[in-house]
Short mmCIF file of C-alpha atoms and ligand atoms in Angstrom, two decimals:
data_model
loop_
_atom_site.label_atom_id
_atom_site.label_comp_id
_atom_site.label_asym_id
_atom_site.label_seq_id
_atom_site.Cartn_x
_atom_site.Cartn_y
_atom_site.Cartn_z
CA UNK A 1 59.22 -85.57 270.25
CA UNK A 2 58.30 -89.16 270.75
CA UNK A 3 58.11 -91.36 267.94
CA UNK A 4 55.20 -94.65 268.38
CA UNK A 5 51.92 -94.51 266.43
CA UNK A 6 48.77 -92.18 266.29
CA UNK A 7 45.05 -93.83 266.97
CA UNK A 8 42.50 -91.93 265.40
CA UNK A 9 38.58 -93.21 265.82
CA UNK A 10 36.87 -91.99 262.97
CA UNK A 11 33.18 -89.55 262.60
CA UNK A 12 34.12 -87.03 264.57
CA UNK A 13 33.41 -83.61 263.59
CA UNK A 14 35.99 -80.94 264.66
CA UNK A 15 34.09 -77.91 266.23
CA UNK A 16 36.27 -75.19 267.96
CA UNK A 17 39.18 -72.78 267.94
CA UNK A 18 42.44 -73.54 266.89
CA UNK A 19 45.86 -71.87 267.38
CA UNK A 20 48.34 -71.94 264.51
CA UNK A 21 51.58 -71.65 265.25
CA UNK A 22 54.93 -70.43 263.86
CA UNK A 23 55.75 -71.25 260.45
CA UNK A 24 58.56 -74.46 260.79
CA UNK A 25 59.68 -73.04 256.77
CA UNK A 26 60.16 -69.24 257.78
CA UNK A 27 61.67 -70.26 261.18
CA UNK A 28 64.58 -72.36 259.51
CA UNK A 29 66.06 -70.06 257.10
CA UNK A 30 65.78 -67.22 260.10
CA UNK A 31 68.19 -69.34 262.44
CA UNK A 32 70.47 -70.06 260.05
CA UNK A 33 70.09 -65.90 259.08
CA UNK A 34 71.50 -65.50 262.87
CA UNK A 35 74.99 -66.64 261.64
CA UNK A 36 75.47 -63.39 259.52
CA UNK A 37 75.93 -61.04 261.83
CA UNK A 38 77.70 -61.58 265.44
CA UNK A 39 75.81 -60.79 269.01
CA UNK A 40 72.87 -62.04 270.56
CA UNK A 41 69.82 -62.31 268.23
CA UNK A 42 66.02 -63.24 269.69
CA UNK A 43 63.29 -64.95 267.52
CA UNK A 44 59.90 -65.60 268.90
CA UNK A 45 57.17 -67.89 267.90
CA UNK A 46 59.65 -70.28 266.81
CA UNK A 47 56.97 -73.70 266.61
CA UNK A 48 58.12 -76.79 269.32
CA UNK A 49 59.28 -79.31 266.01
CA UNK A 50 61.86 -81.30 265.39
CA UNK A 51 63.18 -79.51 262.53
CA UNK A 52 63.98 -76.50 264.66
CA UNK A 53 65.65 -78.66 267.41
CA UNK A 54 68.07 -79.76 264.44
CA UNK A 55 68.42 -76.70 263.13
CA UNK A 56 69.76 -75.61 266.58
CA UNK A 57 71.89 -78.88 266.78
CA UNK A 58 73.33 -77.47 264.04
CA UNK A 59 73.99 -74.07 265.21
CA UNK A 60 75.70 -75.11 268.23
CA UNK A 61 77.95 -77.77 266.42
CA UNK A 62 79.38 -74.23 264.28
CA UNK A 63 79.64 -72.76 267.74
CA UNK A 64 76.52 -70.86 268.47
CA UNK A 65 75.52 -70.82 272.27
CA UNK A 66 71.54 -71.10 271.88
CA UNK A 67 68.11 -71.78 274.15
CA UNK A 68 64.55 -72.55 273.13
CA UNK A 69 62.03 -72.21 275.72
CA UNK A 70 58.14 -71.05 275.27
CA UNK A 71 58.69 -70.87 272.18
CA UNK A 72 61.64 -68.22 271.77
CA UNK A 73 65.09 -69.40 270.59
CA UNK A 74 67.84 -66.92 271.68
CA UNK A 75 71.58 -67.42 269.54
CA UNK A 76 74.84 -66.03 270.55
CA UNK A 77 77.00 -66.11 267.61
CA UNK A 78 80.20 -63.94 268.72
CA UNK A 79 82.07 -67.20 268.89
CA UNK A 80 81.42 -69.43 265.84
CA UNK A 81 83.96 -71.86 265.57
CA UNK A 82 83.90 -74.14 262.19
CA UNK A 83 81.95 -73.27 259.12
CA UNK A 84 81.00 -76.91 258.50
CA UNK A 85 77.46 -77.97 258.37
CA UNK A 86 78.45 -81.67 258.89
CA UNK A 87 76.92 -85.01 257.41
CA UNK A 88 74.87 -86.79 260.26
CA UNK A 89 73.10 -82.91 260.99
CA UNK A 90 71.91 -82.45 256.84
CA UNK A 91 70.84 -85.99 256.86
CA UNK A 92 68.58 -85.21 259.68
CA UNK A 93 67.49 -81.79 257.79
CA UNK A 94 68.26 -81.24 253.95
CA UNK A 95 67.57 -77.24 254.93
CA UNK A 96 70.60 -77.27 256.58
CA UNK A 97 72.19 -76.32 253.03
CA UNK A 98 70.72 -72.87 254.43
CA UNK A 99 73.67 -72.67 256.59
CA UNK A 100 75.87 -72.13 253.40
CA UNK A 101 74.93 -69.18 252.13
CA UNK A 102 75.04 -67.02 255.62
CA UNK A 103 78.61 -68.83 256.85
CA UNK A 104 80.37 -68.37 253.03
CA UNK A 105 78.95 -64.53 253.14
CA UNK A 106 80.41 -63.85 256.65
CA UNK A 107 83.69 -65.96 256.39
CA UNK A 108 84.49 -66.10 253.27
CA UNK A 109 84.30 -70.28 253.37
CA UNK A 110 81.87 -73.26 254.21
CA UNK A 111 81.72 -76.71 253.72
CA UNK A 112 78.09 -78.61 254.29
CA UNK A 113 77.44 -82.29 253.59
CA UNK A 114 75.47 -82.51 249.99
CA UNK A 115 72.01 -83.38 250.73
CA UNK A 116 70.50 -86.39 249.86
CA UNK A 117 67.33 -87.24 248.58
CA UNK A 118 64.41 -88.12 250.64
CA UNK A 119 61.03 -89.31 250.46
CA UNK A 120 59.15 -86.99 247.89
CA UNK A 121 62.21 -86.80 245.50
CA UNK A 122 65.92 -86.26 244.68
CA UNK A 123 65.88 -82.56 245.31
CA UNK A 124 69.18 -81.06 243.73
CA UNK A 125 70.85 -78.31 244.82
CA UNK A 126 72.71 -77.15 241.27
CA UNK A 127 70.75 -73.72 241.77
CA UNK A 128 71.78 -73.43 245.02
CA UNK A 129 75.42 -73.81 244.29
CA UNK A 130 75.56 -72.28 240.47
CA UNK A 131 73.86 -68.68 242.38
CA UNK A 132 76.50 -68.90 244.48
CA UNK A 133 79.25 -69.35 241.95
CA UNK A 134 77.75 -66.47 240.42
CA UNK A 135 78.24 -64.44 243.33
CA UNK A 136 81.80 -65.37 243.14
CA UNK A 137 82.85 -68.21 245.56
CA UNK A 138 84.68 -71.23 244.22
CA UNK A 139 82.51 -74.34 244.55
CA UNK A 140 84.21 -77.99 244.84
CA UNK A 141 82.23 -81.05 245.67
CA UNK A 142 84.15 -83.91 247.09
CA UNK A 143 83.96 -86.97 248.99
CA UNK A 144 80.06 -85.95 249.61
CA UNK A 145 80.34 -82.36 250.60
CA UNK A 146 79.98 -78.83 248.98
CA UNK A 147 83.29 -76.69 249.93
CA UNK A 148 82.26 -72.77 248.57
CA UNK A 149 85.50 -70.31 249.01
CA UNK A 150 85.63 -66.64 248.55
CA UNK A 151 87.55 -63.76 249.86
CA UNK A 152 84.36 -61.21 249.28
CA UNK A 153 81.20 -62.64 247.66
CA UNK A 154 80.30 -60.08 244.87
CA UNK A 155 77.10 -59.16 243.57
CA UNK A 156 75.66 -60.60 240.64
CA UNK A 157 72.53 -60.41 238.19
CA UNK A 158 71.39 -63.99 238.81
CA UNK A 159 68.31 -66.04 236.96
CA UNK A 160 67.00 -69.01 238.70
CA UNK A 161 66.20 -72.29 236.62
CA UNK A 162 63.26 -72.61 238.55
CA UNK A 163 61.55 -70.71 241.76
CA UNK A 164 63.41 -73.13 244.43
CA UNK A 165 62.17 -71.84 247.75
CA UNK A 166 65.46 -72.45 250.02
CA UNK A 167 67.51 -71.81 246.79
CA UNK A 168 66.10 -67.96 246.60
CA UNK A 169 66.96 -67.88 250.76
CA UNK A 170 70.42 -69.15 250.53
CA UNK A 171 71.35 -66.83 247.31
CA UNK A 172 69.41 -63.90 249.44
CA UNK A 173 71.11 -64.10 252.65
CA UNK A 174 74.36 -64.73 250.78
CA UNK A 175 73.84 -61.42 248.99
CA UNK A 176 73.56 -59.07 251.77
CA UNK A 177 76.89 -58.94 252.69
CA UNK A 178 78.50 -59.09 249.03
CA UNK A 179 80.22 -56.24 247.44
CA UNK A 180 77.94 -54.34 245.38
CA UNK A 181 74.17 -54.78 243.81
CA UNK A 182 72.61 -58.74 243.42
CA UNK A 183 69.51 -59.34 241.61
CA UNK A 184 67.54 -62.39 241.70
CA UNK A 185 65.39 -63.01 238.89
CA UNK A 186 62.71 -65.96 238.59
CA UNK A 187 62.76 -65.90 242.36
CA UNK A 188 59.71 -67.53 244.94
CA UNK A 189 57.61 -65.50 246.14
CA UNK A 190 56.66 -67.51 248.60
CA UNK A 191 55.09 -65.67 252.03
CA UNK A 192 58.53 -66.93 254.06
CA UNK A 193 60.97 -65.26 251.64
CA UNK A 194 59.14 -61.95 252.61
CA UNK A 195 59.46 -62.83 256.03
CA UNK A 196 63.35 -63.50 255.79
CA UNK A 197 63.61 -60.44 253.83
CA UNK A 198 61.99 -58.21 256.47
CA UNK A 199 64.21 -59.98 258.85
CA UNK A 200 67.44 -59.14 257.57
CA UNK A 201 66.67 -55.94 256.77
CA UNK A 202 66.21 -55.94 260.29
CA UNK A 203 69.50 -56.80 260.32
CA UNK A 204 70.85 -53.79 258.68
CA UNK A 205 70.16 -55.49 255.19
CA UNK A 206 69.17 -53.70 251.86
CA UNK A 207 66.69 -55.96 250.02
CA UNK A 208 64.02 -54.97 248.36
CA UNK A 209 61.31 -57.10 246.13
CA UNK A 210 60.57 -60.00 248.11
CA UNK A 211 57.20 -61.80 247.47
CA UNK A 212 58.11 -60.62 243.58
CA UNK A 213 59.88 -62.49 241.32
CA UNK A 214 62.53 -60.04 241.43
CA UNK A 215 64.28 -59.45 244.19
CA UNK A 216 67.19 -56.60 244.59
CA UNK A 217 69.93 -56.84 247.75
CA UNK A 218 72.41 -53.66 248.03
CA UNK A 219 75.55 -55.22 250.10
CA UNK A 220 76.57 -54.43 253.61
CA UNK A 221 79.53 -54.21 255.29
CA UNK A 222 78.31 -55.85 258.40
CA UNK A 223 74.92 -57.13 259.81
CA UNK A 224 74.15 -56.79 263.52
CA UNK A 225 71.70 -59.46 265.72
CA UNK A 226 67.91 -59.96 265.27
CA UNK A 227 66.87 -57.96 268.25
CA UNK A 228 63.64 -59.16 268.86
CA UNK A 229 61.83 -60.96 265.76
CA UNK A 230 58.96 -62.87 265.57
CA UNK A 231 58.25 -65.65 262.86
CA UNK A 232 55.16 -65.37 260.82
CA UNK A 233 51.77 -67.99 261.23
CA UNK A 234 52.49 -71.33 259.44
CA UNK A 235 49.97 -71.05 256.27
CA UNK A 236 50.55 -74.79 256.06
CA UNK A 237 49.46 -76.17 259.27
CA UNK A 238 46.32 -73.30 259.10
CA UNK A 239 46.01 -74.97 255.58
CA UNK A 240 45.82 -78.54 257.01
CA UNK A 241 43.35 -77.45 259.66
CA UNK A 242 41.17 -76.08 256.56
CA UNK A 243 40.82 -78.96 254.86
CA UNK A 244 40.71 -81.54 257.94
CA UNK A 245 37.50 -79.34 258.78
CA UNK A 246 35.68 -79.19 255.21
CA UNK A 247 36.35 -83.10 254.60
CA UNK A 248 34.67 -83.87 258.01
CA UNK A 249 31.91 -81.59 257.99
CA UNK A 250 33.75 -79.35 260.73
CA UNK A 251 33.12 -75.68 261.83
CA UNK A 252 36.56 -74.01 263.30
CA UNK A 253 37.59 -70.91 264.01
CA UNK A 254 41.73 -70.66 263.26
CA UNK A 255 43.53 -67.67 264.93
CA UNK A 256 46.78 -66.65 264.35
CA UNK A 257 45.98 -67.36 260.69
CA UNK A 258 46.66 -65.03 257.56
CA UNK A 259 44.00 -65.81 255.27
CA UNK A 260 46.14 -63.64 252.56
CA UNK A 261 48.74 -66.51 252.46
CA UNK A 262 46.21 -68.70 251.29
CA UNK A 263 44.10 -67.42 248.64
CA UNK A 264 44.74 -70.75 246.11
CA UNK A 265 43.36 -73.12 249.41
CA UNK A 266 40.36 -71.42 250.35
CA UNK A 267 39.64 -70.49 246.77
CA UNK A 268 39.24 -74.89 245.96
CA UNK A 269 37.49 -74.98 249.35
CA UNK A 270 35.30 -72.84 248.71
CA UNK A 271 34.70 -74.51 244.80
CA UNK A 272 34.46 -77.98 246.71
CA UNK A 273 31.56 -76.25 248.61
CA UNK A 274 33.21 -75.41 252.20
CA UNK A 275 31.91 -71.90 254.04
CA UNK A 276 34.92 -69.56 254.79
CA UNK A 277 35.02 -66.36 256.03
CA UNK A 278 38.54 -64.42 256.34
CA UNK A 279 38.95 -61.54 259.42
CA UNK A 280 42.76 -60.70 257.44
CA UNK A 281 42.69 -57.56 260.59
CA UNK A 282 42.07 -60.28 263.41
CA UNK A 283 44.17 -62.74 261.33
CA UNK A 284 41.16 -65.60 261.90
CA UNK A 285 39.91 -67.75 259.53
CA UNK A 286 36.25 -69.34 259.63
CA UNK A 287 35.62 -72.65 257.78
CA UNK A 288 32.51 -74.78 257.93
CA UNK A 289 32.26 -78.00 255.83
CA UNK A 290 29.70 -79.22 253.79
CA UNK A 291 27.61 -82.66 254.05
CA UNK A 292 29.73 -83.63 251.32
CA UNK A 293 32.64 -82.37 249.32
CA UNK A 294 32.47 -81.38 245.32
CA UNK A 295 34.90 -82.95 243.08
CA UNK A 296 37.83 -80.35 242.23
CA UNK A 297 40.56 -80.30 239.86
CA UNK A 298 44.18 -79.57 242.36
CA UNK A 299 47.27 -78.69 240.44
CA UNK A 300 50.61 -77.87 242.50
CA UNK A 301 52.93 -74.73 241.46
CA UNK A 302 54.90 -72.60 243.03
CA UNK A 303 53.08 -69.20 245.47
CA UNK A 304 51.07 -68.38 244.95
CA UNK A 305 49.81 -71.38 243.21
CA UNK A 306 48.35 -74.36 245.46
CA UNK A 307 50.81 -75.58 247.51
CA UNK A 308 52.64 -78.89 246.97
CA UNK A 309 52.75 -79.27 250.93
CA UNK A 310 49.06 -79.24 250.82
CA UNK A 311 48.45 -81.70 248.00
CA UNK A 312 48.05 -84.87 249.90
CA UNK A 313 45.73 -83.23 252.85
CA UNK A 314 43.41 -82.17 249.62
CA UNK A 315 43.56 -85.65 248.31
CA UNK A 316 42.27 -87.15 251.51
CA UNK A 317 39.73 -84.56 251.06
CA UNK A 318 38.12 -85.52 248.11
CA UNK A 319 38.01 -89.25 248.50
CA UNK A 320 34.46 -89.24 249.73
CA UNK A 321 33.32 -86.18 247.23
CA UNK A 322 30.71 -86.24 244.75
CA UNK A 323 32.79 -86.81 241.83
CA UNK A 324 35.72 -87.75 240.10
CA UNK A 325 38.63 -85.38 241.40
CA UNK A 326 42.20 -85.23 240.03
CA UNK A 327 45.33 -83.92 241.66
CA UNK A 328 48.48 -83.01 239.60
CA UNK A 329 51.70 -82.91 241.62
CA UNK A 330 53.76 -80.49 239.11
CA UNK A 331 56.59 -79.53 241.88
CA UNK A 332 58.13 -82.77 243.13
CA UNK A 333 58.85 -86.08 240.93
CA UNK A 334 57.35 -88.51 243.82
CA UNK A 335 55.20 -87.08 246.22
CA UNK A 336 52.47 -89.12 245.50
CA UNK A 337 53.00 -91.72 247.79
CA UNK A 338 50.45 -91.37 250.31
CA UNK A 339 47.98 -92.70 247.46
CA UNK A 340 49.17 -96.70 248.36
CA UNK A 341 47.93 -96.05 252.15
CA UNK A 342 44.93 -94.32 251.07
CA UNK A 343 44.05 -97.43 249.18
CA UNK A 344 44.60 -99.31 252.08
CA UNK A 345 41.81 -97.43 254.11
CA UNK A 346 39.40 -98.02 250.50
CA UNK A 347 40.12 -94.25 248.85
CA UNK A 348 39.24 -95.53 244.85
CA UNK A 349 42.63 -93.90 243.61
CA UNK A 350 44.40 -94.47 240.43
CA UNK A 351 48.06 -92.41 239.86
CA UNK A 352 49.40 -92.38 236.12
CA UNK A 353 52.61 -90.73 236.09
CA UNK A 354 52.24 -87.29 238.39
CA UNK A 355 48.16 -87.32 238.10
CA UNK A 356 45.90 -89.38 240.71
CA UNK A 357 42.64 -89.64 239.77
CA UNK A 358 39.85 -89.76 243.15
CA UNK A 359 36.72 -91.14 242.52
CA UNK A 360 34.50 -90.24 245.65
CA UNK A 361 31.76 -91.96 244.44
CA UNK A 362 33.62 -95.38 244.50
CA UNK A 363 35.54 -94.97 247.52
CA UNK A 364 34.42 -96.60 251.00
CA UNK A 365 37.03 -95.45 254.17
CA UNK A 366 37.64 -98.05 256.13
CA UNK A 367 40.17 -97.49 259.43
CA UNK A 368 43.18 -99.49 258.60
CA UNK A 369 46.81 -99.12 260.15
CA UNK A 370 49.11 -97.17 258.10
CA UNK A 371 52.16 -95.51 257.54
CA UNK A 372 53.14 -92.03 257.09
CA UNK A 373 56.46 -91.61 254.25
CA UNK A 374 56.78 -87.75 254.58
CA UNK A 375 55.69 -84.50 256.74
CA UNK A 376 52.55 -83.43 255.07
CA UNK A 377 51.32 -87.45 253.78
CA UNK A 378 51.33 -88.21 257.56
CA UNK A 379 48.86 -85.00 257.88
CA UNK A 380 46.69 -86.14 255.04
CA UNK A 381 46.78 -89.87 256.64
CA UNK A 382 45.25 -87.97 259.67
CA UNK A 383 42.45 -86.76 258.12
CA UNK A 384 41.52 -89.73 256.07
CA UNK A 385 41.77 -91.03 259.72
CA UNK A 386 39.27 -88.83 261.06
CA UNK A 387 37.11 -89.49 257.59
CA UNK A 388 36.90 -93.16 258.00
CA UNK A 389 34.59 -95.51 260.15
CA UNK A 390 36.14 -97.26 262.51
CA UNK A 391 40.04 -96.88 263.91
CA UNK A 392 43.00 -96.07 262.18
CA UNK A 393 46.62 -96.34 263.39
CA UNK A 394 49.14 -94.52 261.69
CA UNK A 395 53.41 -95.06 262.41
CA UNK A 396 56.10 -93.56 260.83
CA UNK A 397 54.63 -90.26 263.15
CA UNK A 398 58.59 -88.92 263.34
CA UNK A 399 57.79 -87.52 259.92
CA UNK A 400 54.82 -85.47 261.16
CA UNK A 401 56.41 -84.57 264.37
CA UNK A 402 58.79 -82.54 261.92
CA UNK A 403 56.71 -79.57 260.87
CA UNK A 404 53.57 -80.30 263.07
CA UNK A 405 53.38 -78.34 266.81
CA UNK A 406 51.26 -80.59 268.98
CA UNK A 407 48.97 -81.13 266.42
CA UNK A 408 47.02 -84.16 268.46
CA UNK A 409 46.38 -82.13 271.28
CA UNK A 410 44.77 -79.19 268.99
CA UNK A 411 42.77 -81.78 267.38
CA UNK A 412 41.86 -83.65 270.45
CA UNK A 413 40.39 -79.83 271.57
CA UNK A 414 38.14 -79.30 268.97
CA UNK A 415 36.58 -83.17 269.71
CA UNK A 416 38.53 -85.23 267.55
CA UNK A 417 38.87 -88.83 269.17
CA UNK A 418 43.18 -88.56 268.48
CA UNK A 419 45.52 -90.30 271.05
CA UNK A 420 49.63 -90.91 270.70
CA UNK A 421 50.50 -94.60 271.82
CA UNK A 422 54.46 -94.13 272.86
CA UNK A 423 55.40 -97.97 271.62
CA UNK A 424 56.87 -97.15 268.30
C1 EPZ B 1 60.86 -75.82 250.33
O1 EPZ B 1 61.71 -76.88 249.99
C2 EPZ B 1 60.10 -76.29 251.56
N1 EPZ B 1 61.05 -76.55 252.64
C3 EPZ B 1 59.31 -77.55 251.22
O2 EPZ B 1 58.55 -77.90 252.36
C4 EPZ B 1 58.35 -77.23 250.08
O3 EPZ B 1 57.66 -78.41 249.72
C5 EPZ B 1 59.14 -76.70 248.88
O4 EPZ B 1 59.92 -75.54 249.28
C6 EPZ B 1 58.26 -76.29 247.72
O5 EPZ B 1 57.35 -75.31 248.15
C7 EPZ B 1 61.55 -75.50 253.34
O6 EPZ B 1 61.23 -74.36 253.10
C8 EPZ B 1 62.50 -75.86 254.45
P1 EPZ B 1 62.42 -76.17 246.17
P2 EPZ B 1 62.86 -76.65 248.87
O7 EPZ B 1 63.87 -75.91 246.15
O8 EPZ B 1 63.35 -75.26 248.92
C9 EPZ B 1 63.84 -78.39 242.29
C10 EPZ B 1 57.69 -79.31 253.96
O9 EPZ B 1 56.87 -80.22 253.85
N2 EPZ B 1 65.18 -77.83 242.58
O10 EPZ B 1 61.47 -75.03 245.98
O11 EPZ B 1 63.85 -77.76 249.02
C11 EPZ B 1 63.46 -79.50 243.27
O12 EPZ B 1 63.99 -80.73 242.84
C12 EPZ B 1 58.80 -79.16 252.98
O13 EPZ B 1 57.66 -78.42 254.85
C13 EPZ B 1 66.23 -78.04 241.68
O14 EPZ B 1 66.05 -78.68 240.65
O15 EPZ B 1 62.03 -76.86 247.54
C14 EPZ B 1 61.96 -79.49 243.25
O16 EPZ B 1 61.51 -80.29 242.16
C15 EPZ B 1 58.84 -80.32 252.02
N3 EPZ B 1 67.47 -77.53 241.95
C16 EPZ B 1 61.62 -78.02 242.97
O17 EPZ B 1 62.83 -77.40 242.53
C17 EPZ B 1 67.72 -76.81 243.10
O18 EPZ B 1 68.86 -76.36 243.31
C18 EPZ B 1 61.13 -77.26 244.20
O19 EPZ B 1 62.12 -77.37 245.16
C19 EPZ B 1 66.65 -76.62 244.01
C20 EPZ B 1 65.39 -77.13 243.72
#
């Protein structure tokens, strides 16, 4: 991935087929799932981002032997060597923490730097590391990292403060190899927990409930390698490509795309007057875009509620709509901070506390040069881009290049006027 800046020349309408790929958020907690069991595992339509080349990074520094070509990572783990997931590797990646769970279940200890922080908030781990107490390990924290200890993780009835995504995977993979019955209550249910689920089980694993908030793991002895598994669609990128095509008057054709996973989306799509039609057997989805958008009211929650890591693409969205829109961001304390570059490019925003308020009527999109703070604000920057007369040049693209799989060139297929410019 190169880093540099992104030129977009605004009024182009995106007409054409686009291929989503594999999901960067179910892809993650699968490689890490590799390091329960020993042998050589296979997972396929593993998306080109850099997320997944760090989360191999990170594999090979415990000792994994692993390749990623065309899209299919293949990881030996017979010979793991350390169980500690180290500093300069979780700065890179806070879901690196998912290496804890899967390395304390199999070895009975791990050690992974504490997480910082990043752009959209402070993100805690405390449910993370207060399941796993209650599976049994010992937790310390020290000098910056999380050292868990157990001699066999047993299983636990265990309530989660709050849904946490990677929290549920970390207590889940941890689980399948304790002694005895673990059940996680108050659990996501979001569409990459199933995923992981039906993966281990794969595996050899006993879990049952995923996608519920309940979720029951019987514990294994042993585990053995992912024989051939492949990752689902990313419901995120299909979710950007939704929106970039209703906000720009657009008519695409997604494939690879599972409309089920995003019933919230097209449901304010279709409210803010976009034309979708679903094909859930050929997995396409259909969306046409209006002359102009409705206003809508956008409130984040956990799945199946409307995504947080589609909140700022549905801002960008509605700055041009016929109406006063509002957005409430209800999962993270500070992921609103696209709004200060939409203002640059003339969005009429105003945030008080975790509500922005988009007046469409007021707004006049000018291309400006901006800068993208996290993953999915640099997506929404892109399609206030493609809204806007005139050019728009956005840096800070190392945060898109994250979780987005050549998302330029499928953009620059469907006629969108999108070019990388390497000087950073
Ligand atoms: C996952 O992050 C995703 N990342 C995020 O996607 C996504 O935005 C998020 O879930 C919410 O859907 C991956 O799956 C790799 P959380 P995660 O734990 O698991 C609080 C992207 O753009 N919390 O569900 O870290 C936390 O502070 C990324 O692809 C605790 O308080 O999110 C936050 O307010 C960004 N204590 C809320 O829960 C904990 O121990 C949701 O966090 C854990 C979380």
């Amino acid at each position: 991935m190169r880093p540099g800046r992104l030129i977009i020349k605004g009024g182009c309408r995106p007409v054409g087929k686009v291929e989503i790929s594999g999901a960067k958020n179910a892809a993650l907690p699968l490689l890490m799932a590799t390091l329960l069991a020993k042998g050589e595992h296979r997972i396929s339509n593993v998306p080109d981002v850099t997320d997944v080349h760090t989360a191999k990074k990170l594999l090979e520094v415990l000792g994994a032997k692993a390749t990623f070509s065309d899209q299919t990572m293949t990881i030996d783990t017979t010979a793991l060597s350390q169980t500690k997931a180290p500093d300069e590797i979780v700065r890179q990646m806070r879901a690196s923490i998912l290496a804890l769970g899967p390395l304390l279940a199999r070895f009975g200890e791990a050690e992974a730097a504490m997480p910082g922080g990043c752009a959209i908030g402070e993100r805690p781990v405390n449910i993370h590391l207060d399941g796993l107490s209650a599976l049994g390990a010992m937790i310390g924290v020290e000098k910056g990292y999380i050292r868990a200890k157990a001699n066999r993780l047993a299983g636990a009835r265990i309530r989660l403060d709050f849904p946490t995504v990677t929290g549920t995977e970390n207590l889940m993979m941890a689980a399948t190899l304790a002694r005895g019955k673990t059940i996680i209550e108050n659990a996501a249910q979001e569409p990459e927990i199933v995923d992981l689920s039906s993966a281990l089980n794969a595996m050899g694993a006993q879990i049952s409930g995923a996608g519920t908030e309940q979720i029951k793991i019987e514990g294994v002895r042993e585990l053995h390698p992912l024989q051939d598994y492949e990752v689902m669609g990313d419901r995120v990128e299909a979710g950007t490509f939704l929106i970039a095509a209703a906000a720009t008057r657009g008519d695409l054709l997604l494939e690879r795309a599972n409309s089920e996973y995003l019933i919230a989306t097209t449901a304010l799509l279709r409210q803010a007057g976009a034309v979708i039609e679903a094909d859930p057997a050929a997995r396409t989805i259909r969306v046409k875009g209006p002359e102009r958008l409705k206003s809508i009211h956008v409130v984040t929650a956990p799945y199946p509620g409307f995504p947080t890591d589609l909140q700022a693409q549905m801002m960008a969205a509605v700055t041009t709509a016929n109406g006063r829109s509002t957005i409430r961001e209800e999962i993270f304390e500070n992921r609103l901070m696209q709004v200060k570059e939409m203002q640059k490019m003339g969005a009429a925003i105003t945030v008080r506390g975790n509500m922005a308020e988009v007046n469409g009527l007021a707004s006049s999109l000018r291309g400006s040069e901006v800068r993208a703070m996290d993953l999915r604000a640099s997506a929404s920057l892109i399609i206030l881009g493609m809204m806007a007369e005139g050019t728009t040049e956005i840096t800070g693209i190392e945060h898109l290049d994250r979780g987005y799989e050549r998302i330029e060139q499928k953009l620059a297929a469907v006629g969108v006027d999108i070019s990388r410019l390497d000087i950073s």
